[in-house]
Amino acid sequence: MVNETVLVTGSSKGLGESLALIFSKNNYDIILHGRDEENLRQIKEKILTKNVDCEIVKGDIKSYKTIEKLFQVAKKRNISILVNNAGVDYSGSLENTNFRDIEDALEVNLIAPIKLTKKIYPLFSRKKSGIIVNINSVASLNVPELKTIYCSSKKGLEGFTDSLRFEAKKEGIRIIGVYVGGMKTDMYAKTGRDISRCMNPLDVAQIIYDACKKNQSASMDELTINKNIK
Ligand SMILES: NC(=O)c1ccc[n+]([C@@H]2O[C@H](COP(=O)([O-])OP(=O)(O)OC[C@H]3O[C@@H](n4cnc5c(N)ncnc54)[C@H](OP(=O)(O)O)[C@@H]3O)[C@@H](O)[C@H]2O)c1
């Protein structure tokens, strides 16, 4: 039997790496993506031990060349699931945020997922199946202070996810919006806040994998993942 393929953007570390590992454990071939070549190579080695296939696409998600490369590999491998995961965090007041950081946040967190989805969507609509998972943040649902630019990008992603779902449902394509709380990843560590009580990204990835599983009559459109309260 031929394995299904999942593409996870930003899978060189953090949640993306955990998603790639969980899907590979469940017999999916993996398309890894990111900019850190050494990390990607090491993750690919781990994935190949699970007897599935794995291909790396290296490149800045802001560049059209990277989007085109991701599309070509996704097409060649008859992709079943696209996970728009690559993301950047920006904190601070608008007054102290420069144009470069504003553009980076909006391009990585919002414009790149829209462009990549637009490229890959016809592959799914042609076969009347496929899943697009957009990794969002609880900061989009409950906006915190001093996250103006990050929240602008993630609120945009929320609107894209919810609106696309209307047209996608008619084509047999599932659109899943995932709203995640604090995780033990580099992104959270860089905020300088206490990371010790954050979620393990492998636990989060397992929940997302379960939400993608096929079911005869019911499916998950949206999920919020927060830490257990002990
Ligand atoms: N960590 C949290 O607490 C938290 C909470 C809520 C939501 N989230 C969301 O979860 C997702 C994953 O975050 P994470 O915590 O796993 O972050 P992370 O550890 O910082 O990993 C981010 C990933 O995105 C990739 N990436 C970033 N900018 C890129 C660019 N310009 N081009 C290509 N790849 C790029 C990175 O690849 P390279 O380093 O190789 O470039 C890396 O693989 C993000 O969408 C984030 O907004 C995270």
mmCIF file with all atom_site columns, N, CA and C in Angstrom, residues 73-125:
data_model
loop_
_atom_site.group_PDB
_atom_site.id
_atom_site.type_symbol
_atom_site.label_atom_id
_atom_site.label_alt_id
_atom_site.label_comp_id
_atom_site.label_asym_id
_atom_site.label_entity_id
_atom_site.label_seq_id
_atom_site.pdbx_PDB_ins_code
_atom_site.Cartn_x
_atom_site.Cartn_y
_atom_site.Cartn_z
_atom_site.occupancy
_atom_site.B_iso_or_equiv
_atom_site.pdbx_formal_charge
_atom_site.auth_seq_id
_atom_site.auth_comp_id
_atom_site.auth_asym_id
_atom_site.auth_atom_id
_atom_site.pdbx_PDB_model_num
ATOM 1   N N  . VAL A 1 73  ? 6.905   19.644 -5.072 1.00 0.00 ? 73  VAL A N  1
ATOM 2   C CA . VAL A 1 73  ? 7.140   18.389 -4.325 1.00 0.00 ? 73  VAL A CA 1
ATOM 3   C C  . VAL A 1 73  ? 5.807   17.813 -3.836 1.00 0.00 ? 73  VAL A C  1
ATOM 4   N N  . ALA A 1 74  ? 4.912   18.699 -3.378 1.00 0.00 ? 74  ALA A N  1
ATOM 5   C CA . ALA A 1 74  ? 3.594   18.245 -2.904 1.00 0.00 ? 74  ALA A CA 1
ATOM 6   C C  . ALA A 1 74  ? 2.831   17.560 -4.040 1.00 0.00 ? 74  ALA A C  1
ATOM 7   N N  . LYS A 1 75  ? 2.931   18.124 -5.245 1.00 0.00 ? 75  LYS A N  1
ATOM 8   C CA . LYS A 1 75  ? 2.226   17.567 -6.406 1.00 0.00 ? 75  LYS A CA 1
ATOM 9   C C  . LYS A 1 75  ? 2.809   16.203 -6.774 1.00 0.00 ? 75  LYS A C  1
ATOM 10  N N  . LYS A 1 76  ? 4.133   16.139 -6.830 1.00 0.00 ? 76  LYS A N  1
ATOM 11  C CA . LYS A 1 76  ? 4.817   14.886 -7.190 1.00 0.00 ? 76  LYS A CA 1
ATOM 12  C C  . LYS A 1 76  ? 4.438   13.760 -6.223 1.00 0.00 ? 76  LYS A C  1
ATOM 13  N N  . ARG A 1 77  ? 4.261   14.120 -4.957 1.00 0.00 ? 77  ARG A N  1
ATOM 14  C CA . ARG A 1 77  ? 4.000   13.101 -3.933 1.00 0.00 ? 77  ARG A CA 1
ATOM 15  C C  . ARG A 1 77  ? 2.514   12.929 -3.616 1.00 0.00 ? 77  ARG A C  1
ATOM 16  N N  . ASN A 1 78  ? 1.648   13.558 -4.408 1.00 0.00 ? 78  ASN A N  1
ATOM 17  C CA . ASN A 1 78  ? 0.201   13.437 -4.223 1.00 0.00 ? 78  ASN A CA 1
ATOM 18  C C  . ASN A 1 78  ? -0.203  13.679 -2.757 1.00 0.00 ? 78  ASN A C  1
ATOM 19  N N  . ILE A 1 79  ? 0.161   14.847 -2.278 1.00 0.00 ? 79  ILE A N  1
ATOM 20  C CA . ILE A 1 79  ? -0.045  15.240 -0.872 1.00 0.00 ? 79  ILE A CA 1
ATOM 21  C C  . ILE A 1 79  ? -1.500  15.045 -0.407 1.00 0.00 ? 79  ILE A C  1
ATOM 22  N N  . SER A 1 80  ? -1.659  14.615 0.861  1.00 0.00 ? 80  SER A N  1
ATOM 23  C CA . SER A 1 80  ? -3.005  14.467 1.457  1.00 0.00 ? 80  SER A CA 1
ATOM 24  C C  . SER A 1 80  ? -3.285  15.549 2.492  1.00 0.00 ? 80  SER A C  1
ATOM 25  N N  . ILE A 1 81  ? -2.214  15.982 3.189  1.00 0.00 ? 81  ILE A N  1
ATOM 26  C CA . ILE A 1 81  ? -2.414  16.950 4.283  1.00 0.00 ? 81  ILE A CA 1
ATOM 27  C C  . ILE A 1 81  ? -1.357  18.052 4.187  1.00 0.00 ? 81  ILE A C  1
ATOM 28  N N  . LEU A 1 82  ? -1.816  19.303 4.247  1.00 0.00 ? 82  LEU A N  1
ATOM 29  C CA . LEU A 1 82  ? -0.914  20.458 4.331  1.00 0.00 ? 82  LEU A CA 1
ATOM 30  C C  . LEU A 1 82  ? -1.057  21.065 5.719  1.00 0.00 ? 82  LEU A C  1
ATOM 31  N N  . VAL A 1 83  ? 0.061   21.206 6.439  1.00 0.00 ? 83  VAL A N  1
ATOM 32  C CA . VAL A 1 83  ? 0.021   21.891 7.734  1.00 0.00 ? 83  VAL A CA 1
ATOM 33  C C  . VAL A 1 83  ? 0.797   23.201 7.624  1.00 0.00 ? 83  VAL A C  1
ATOM 34  N N  . ASN A 1 84  ? 0.069   24.320 7.663  1.00 0.00 ? 84  ASN A N  1
ATOM 35  C CA . ASN A 1 84  ? 0.695   25.650 7.668  1.00 0.00 ? 84  ASN A CA 1
ATOM 36  C C  . ASN A 1 84  ? 1.099   25.953 9.106  1.00 0.00 ? 84  ASN A C  1
ATOM 37  N N  . ASN A 1 85  ? 2.354   25.643 9.426  1.00 0.00 ? 85  ASN A N  1
ATOM 38  C CA . ASN A 1 85  ? 2.820   25.763 10.805 1.00 0.00 ? 85  ASN A CA 1
ATOM 39  C C  . ASN A 1 85  ? 3.882   26.841 11.002 1.00 0.00 ? 85  ASN A C  1
ATOM 40  N N  . ALA A 1 86  ? 4.731   27.086 9.980  1.00 0.00 ? 86  ALA A N  1
ATOM 41  C CA . ALA A 1 86  ? 5.848   28.033 10.154 1.00 0.00 ? 86  ALA A CA 1
ATOM 42  C C  . ALA A 1 86  ? 5.321   29.351 10.702 1.00 0.00 ? 86  ALA A C  1
ATOM 43  N N  . GLY A 1 87  ? 5.998   29.868 11.718 1.00 0.00 ? 87  GLY A N  1
ATOM 44  C CA . GLY A 1 87  ? 5.516   31.110 12.309 1.00 0.00 ? 87  GLY A CA 1
ATOM 45  C C  . GLY A 1 87  ? 6.625   31.862 13.014 1.00 0.00 ? 87  GLY A C  1
ATOM 46  N N  . VAL A 1 88  ? 6.386   33.169 13.190 1.00 0.00 ? 88  VAL A N  1
ATOM 47  C CA . VAL A 1 88  ? 7.316   34.004 13.959 1.00 0.00 ? 88  VAL A CA 1
ATOM 48  C C  . VAL A 1 88  ? 6.512   34.798 14.976 1.00 0.00 ? 88  VAL A C  1
ATOM 49  N N  . ASP A 1 89  ? 7.173   35.096 16.106 1.00 0.00 ? 89  ASP A N  1
ATOM 50  C CA . ASP A 1 89  ? 6.509   35.824 17.178 1.00 0.00 ? 89  ASP A CA 1
ATOM 51  C C  . ASP A 1 89  ? 7.088   37.239 17.257 1.00 0.00 ? 89  ASP A C  1
ATOM 52  N N  . TYR A 1 90  ? 6.231   38.215 17.428 1.00 0.00 ? 90  TYR A N  1
ATOM 53  C CA . TYR A 1 90  ? 6.708   39.576 17.687 1.00 0.00 ? 90  TYR A CA 1
ATOM 54  C C  . TYR A 1 90  ? 5.912   40.150 18.845 1.00 0.00 ? 90  TYR A C  1
ATOM 55  N N  . SER A 1 91  ? 6.637   40.701 19.840 1.00 0.00 ? 91  SER A N  1
ATOM 56  C CA . SER A 1 91  ? 5.981   41.353 20.981 1.00 0.00 ? 91  SER A CA 1
ATOM 57  C C  . SER A 1 91  ? 6.409   42.815 21.015 1.00 0.00 ? 91  SER A C  1
ATOM 58  N N  . GLY A 1 92  ? 5.697   43.592 21.791 1.00 0.00 ? 92  GLY A N  1
ATOM 59  C CA . GLY A 1 92  ? 6.084   44.993 21.982 1.00 0.00 ? 92  GLY A CA 1
ATOM 60  C C  . GLY A 1 92  ? 5.045   45.939 21.423 1.00 0.00 ? 92  GLY A C  1
ATOM 61  N N  . SER A 1 93  ? 5.228   47.195 21.758 1.00 0.00 ? 93  SER A N  1
ATOM 62  C CA . SER A 1 93  ? 4.260   48.210 21.318 1.00 0.00 ? 93  SER A CA 1
ATOM 63  C C  . SER A 1 93  ? 4.425   48.502 19.838 1.00 0.00 ? 93  SER A C  1
ATOM 64  N N  . LEU A 1 94  ? 3.390   49.018 19.232 1.00 0.00 ? 94  LEU A N  1
ATOM 65  C CA . LEU A 1 94  ? 3.452   49.383 17.811 1.00 0.00 ? 94  LEU A CA 1
ATOM 66  C C  . LEU A 1 94  ? 4.520   50.453 17.607 1.00 0.00 ? 94  LEU A C  1
ATOM 67  N N  . GLU A 1 95  ? 4.604   51.345 18.567 1.00 0.00 ? 95  GLU A N  1
ATOM 68  C CA . GLU A 1 95  ? 5.570   52.442 18.479 1.00 0.00 ? 95  GLU A CA 1
ATOM 69  C C  . GLU A 1 95  ? 7.002   51.924 18.358 1.00 0.00 ? 95  GLU A C  1
ATOM 70  N N  . ASN A 1 96  ? 7.267   50.793 19.026 1.00 0.00 ? 96  ASN A N  1
ATOM 71  C CA . ASN A 1 96  ? 8.640   50.252 19.007 1.00 0.00 ? 96  ASN A CA 1
ATOM 72  C C  . ASN A 1 96  ? 8.833   49.140 17.974 1.00 0.00 ? 96  ASN A C  1
ATOM 73  N N  . THR A 1 97  ? 7.886   48.986 17.070 1.00 0.00 ? 97  THR A N  1
ATOM 74  C CA . THR A 1 97  ? 8.033   47.939 16.045 1.00 0.00 ? 97  THR A CA 1
ATOM 75  C C  . THR A 1 97  ? 8.335   48.601 14.703 1.00 0.00 ? 97  THR A C  1
ATOM 76  N N  . ASN A 1 98  ? 9.401   48.109 14.035 1.00 0.00 ? 98  ASN A N  1
ATOM 77  C CA . ASN A 1 98  ? 9.745   48.750 12.759 1.00 0.00 ? 98  ASN A CA 1
ATOM 78  C C  . ASN A 1 98  ? 9.030   48.071 11.579 1.00 0.00 ? 98  ASN A C  1
ATOM 79  N N  . PHE A 1 99  ? 9.078   48.716 10.420 1.00 0.00 ? 99  PHE A N  1
ATOM 80  C CA . PHE A 1 99  ? 8.387   48.217 9.228  1.00 0.00 ? 99  PHE A CA 1
ATOM 81  C C  . PHE A 1 99  ? 8.862   46.810 8.842  1.00 0.00 ? 99  PHE A C  1
ATOM 82  N N  . ARG A 1 100 ? 10.173  46.559 9.001  1.00 0.00 ? 100 ARG A N  1
ATOM 83  C CA . ARG A 1 100 ? 10.724  45.253 8.599  1.00 0.00 ? 100 ARG A CA 1
ATOM 84  C C  . ARG A 1 100 ? 10.067  44.124 9.403  1.00 0.00 ? 100 ARG A C  1
ATOM 85  N N  . ASP A 1 101 ? 9.926   44.338 10.728 1.00 0.00 ? 101 ASP A N  1
ATOM 86  C CA . ASP A 1 101 ? 9.329   43.301 11.584 1.00 0.00 ? 101 ASP A CA 1
ATOM 87  C C  . ASP A 1 101 ? 7.830   43.136 11.286 1.00 0.00 ? 101 ASP A C  1
ATOM 88  N N  . ILE A 1 102 ? 7.160   44.242 10.977 1.00 0.00 ? 102 ILE A N  1
ATOM 89  C CA . ILE A 1 102 ? 5.730   44.171 10.634 1.00 0.00 ? 102 ILE A CA 1
ATOM 90  C C  . ILE A 1 102 ? 5.568   43.306 9.369  1.00 0.00 ? 102 ILE A C  1
ATOM 91  N N  . GLU A 1 103 ? 6.409   43.585 8.383  1.00 0.00 ? 103 GLU A N  1
ATOM 92  C CA . GLU A 1 103 ? 6.312   42.828 7.124  1.00 0.00 ? 103 GLU A CA 1
ATOM 93  C C  . GLU A 1 103 ? 6.660   41.355 7.345  1.00 0.00 ? 103 GLU A C  1
ATOM 94  N N  . ASP A 1 104 ? 7.691   41.097 8.173  1.00 0.00 ? 104 ASP A N  1
ATOM 95  C CA . ASP A 1 104 ? 8.101   39.700 8.416  1.00 0.00 ? 104 ASP A CA 1
ATOM 96  C C  . ASP A 1 104 ? 6.940   38.919 9.053  1.00 0.00 ? 104 ASP A C  1
ATOM 97  N N  . ALA A 1 105 ? 6.331   39.496 10.104 1.00 0.00 ? 105 ALA A N  1
ATOM 98  C CA . ALA A 1 105 ? 5.237   38.799 10.809 1.00 0.00 ? 105 ALA A CA 1
ATOM 99  C C  . ALA A 1 105 ? 4.075   38.512 9.858  1.00 0.00 ? 105 ALA A C  1
ATOM 100 N N  . LEU A 1 106 ? 3.678   39.531 9.087  1.00 0.00 ? 106 LEU A N  1
ATOM 101 C CA . LEU A 1 106 ? 2.510   39.340 8.221  1.00 0.00 ? 106 LEU A CA 1
ATOM 102 C C  . LEU A 1 106 ? 2.823   38.389 7.068  1.00 0.00 ? 106 LEU A C  1
ATOM 103 N N  . GLU A 1 107 ? 4.034   38.465 6.553  1.00 0.00 ? 107 GLU A N  1
ATOM 104 C CA . GLU A 1 107 ? 4.378   37.578 5.421  1.00 0.00 ? 107 GLU A CA 1
ATOM 105 C C  . GLU A 1 107 ? 4.501   36.124 5.868  1.00 0.00 ? 107 GLU A C  1
ATOM 106 N N  . VAL A 1 108 ? 5.184   35.879 7.004  1.00 0.00 ? 108 VAL A N  1
ATOM 107 C CA . VAL A 1 108 ? 5.384   34.485 7.440  1.00 0.00 ? 108 VAL A CA 1
ATOM 108 C C  . VAL A 1 108 ? 4.081   33.889 7.989  1.00 0.00 ? 108 VAL A C  1
ATOM 109 N N  . ASN A 1 109 ? 3.377   34.651 8.852  1.00 0.00 ? 109 ASN A N  1
ATOM 110 C CA . ASN A 1 109 ? 2.230   34.080 9.574  1.00 0.00 ? 109 ASN A CA 1
ATOM 111 C C  . ASN A 1 109 ? 0.930   34.114 8.781  1.00 0.00 ? 109 ASN A C  1
ATOM 112 N N  . LEU A 1 110 ? 0.842   35.005 7.781  1.00 0.00 ? 110 LEU A N  1
ATOM 113 C CA . LEU A 1 110 ? -0.446  35.166 7.085  1.00 0.00 ? 110 LEU A CA 1
ATOM 114 C C  . LEU A 1 110 ? -0.334  35.007 5.566  1.00 0.00 ? 110 LEU A C  1
ATOM 115 N N  . ILE A 1 111 ? 0.563   35.780 4.945  1.00 0.00 ? 111 ILE A N  1
ATOM 116 C CA . ILE A 1 111 ? 0.579   35.775 3.471  1.00 0.00 ? 111 ILE A CA 1
ATOM 117 C C  . ILE A 1 111 ? 1.112   34.444 2.933  1.00 0.00 ? 111 ILE A C  1
ATOM 118 N N  . ALA A 1 112 ? 2.168   33.905 3.553  1.00 0.00 ? 112 ALA A N  1
ATOM 119 C CA . ALA A 1 112 ? 2.728   32.626 3.069  1.00 0.00 ? 112 ALA A CA 1
ATOM 120 C C  . ALA A 1 112 ? 1.703   31.484 3.177  1.00 0.00 ? 112 ALA A C  1
ATOM 121 N N  . PRO A 1 113 ? 1.001   31.319 4.316  1.00 0.00 ? 113 PRO A N  1
ATOM 122 C CA . PRO A 1 113 ? -0.023  30.256 4.356  1.00 0.00 ? 113 PRO A CA 1
ATOM 123 C C  . PRO A 1 113 ? -1.108  30.439 3.291  1.00 0.00 ? 113 PRO A C  1
ATOM 124 N N  . ILE A 1 114 ? -1.496  31.700 3.034  1.00 0.00 ? 114 ILE A N  1
ATOM 125 C CA . ILE A 1 114 ? -2.535  31.929 2.010  1.00 0.00 ? 114 ILE A CA 1
ATOM 126 C C  . ILE A 1 114 ? -1.992  31.545 0.621  1.00 0.00 ? 114 ILE A C  1
ATOM 127 N N  . LYS A 1 115 ? -0.761  31.975 0.314  1.00 0.00 ? 115 LYS A N  1
ATOM 128 C CA . LYS A 1 115 ? -0.201  31.679 -1.012 1.00 0.00 ? 115 LYS A CA 1
ATOM 129 C C  . LYS A 1 115 ? 0.021   30.176 -1.198 1.00 0.00 ? 115 LYS A C  1
ATOM 130 N N  . LEU A 1 116 ? 0.557   29.521 -0.168 1.00 0.00 ? 116 LEU A N  1
ATOM 131 C CA . LEU A 1 116 ? 0.825   28.080 -0.292 1.00 0.00 ? 116 LEU A CA 1
ATOM 132 C C  . LEU A 1 116 ? -0.487  27.303 -0.419 1.00 0.00 ? 116 LEU A C  1
ATOM 133 N N  . THR A 1 117 ? -1.488  27.720 0.357  1.00 0.00 ? 117 THR A N  1
ATOM 134 C CA . THR A 1 117 ? -2.804  27.066 0.260  1.00 0.00 ? 117 THR A CA 1
ATOM 135 C C  . THR A 1 117 ? -3.391  27.259 -1.136 1.00 0.00 ? 117 THR A C  1
ATOM 136 N N  . LYS A 1 118 ? -3.252  28.477 -1.660 1.00 0.00 ? 118 LYS A N  1
ATOM 137 C CA . LYS A 1 118 ? -3.798  28.741 -3.004 1.00 0.00 ? 118 LYS A CA 1
ATOM 138 C C  . LYS A 1 118 ? -3.143  27.832 -4.044 1.00 0.00 ? 118 LYS A C  1
ATOM 139 N N  . LYS A 1 119 ? -1.834  27.573 -3.899 1.00 0.00 ? 119 LYS A N  1
ATOM 140 C CA . LYS A 1 119 ? -1.139  26.703 -4.850 1.00 0.00 ? 119 LYS A CA 1
ATOM 141 C C  . LYS A 1 119 ? -1.595  25.249 -4.706 1.00 0.00 ? 119 LYS A C  1
ATOM 142 N N  . ILE A 1 120 ? -1.720  24.793 -3.448 1.00 0.00 ? 120 ILE A N  1
ATOM 143 C CA . ILE A 1 120 ? -1.962  23.365 -3.204 1.00 0.00 ? 120 ILE A CA 1
ATOM 144 C C  . ILE A 1 120 ? -3.455  22.999 -3.298 1.00 0.00 ? 120 ILE A C  1
ATOM 145 N N  . TYR A 1 121 ? -4.320  23.960 -3.033 1.00 0.00 ? 121 TYR A N  1
ATOM 146 C CA . TYR A 1 121 ? -5.770  23.719 -3.018 1.00 0.00 ? 121 TYR A CA 1
ATOM 147 C C  . TYR A 1 121 ? -6.286  22.976 -4.263 1.00 0.00 ? 121 TYR A C  1
ATOM 148 N N  . PRO A 1 122 ? -5.879  23.360 -5.475 1.00 0.00 ? 122 PRO A N  1
ATOM 149 C CA . PRO A 1 122 ? -6.395  22.639 -6.663 1.00 0.00 ? 122 PRO A CA 1
ATOM 150 C C  . PRO A 1 122 ? -6.021  21.155 -6.688 1.00 0.00 ? 122 PRO A C  1
ATOM 151 N N  . LEU A 1 123 ? -4.898  20.795 -6.044 1.00 0.00 ? 123 LEU A N  1
ATOM 152 C CA . LEU A 1 123 ? -4.526  19.367 -5.981 1.00 0.00 ? 123 LEU A CA 1
ATOM 153 C C  . LEU A 1 123 ? -5.580  18.615 -5.174 1.00 0.00 ? 123 LEU A C  1
ATOM 154 N N  . PHE A 1 124 ? -6.101  19.275 -4.136 1.00 0.00 ? 124 PHE A N  1
ATOM 155 C CA . PHE A 1 124 ? -7.125  18.663 -3.289 1.00 0.00 ? 124 PHE A CA 1
ATOM 156 C C  . PHE A 1 124 ? -8.498  18.698 -3.969 1.00 0.00 ? 124 PHE A C  1
ATOM 157 N N  . SER A 1 125 ? -8.832  19.833 -4.583 1.00 0.00 ? 125 SER A N  1
ATOM 158 C CA . SER A 1 125 ? -10.195 19.939 -5.160 1.00 0.00 ? 125 SER A CA 1
ATOM 159 C C  . SER A 1 125 ? -10.350 18.962 -6.323 1.00 0.00 ? 125 SER A C  1
#
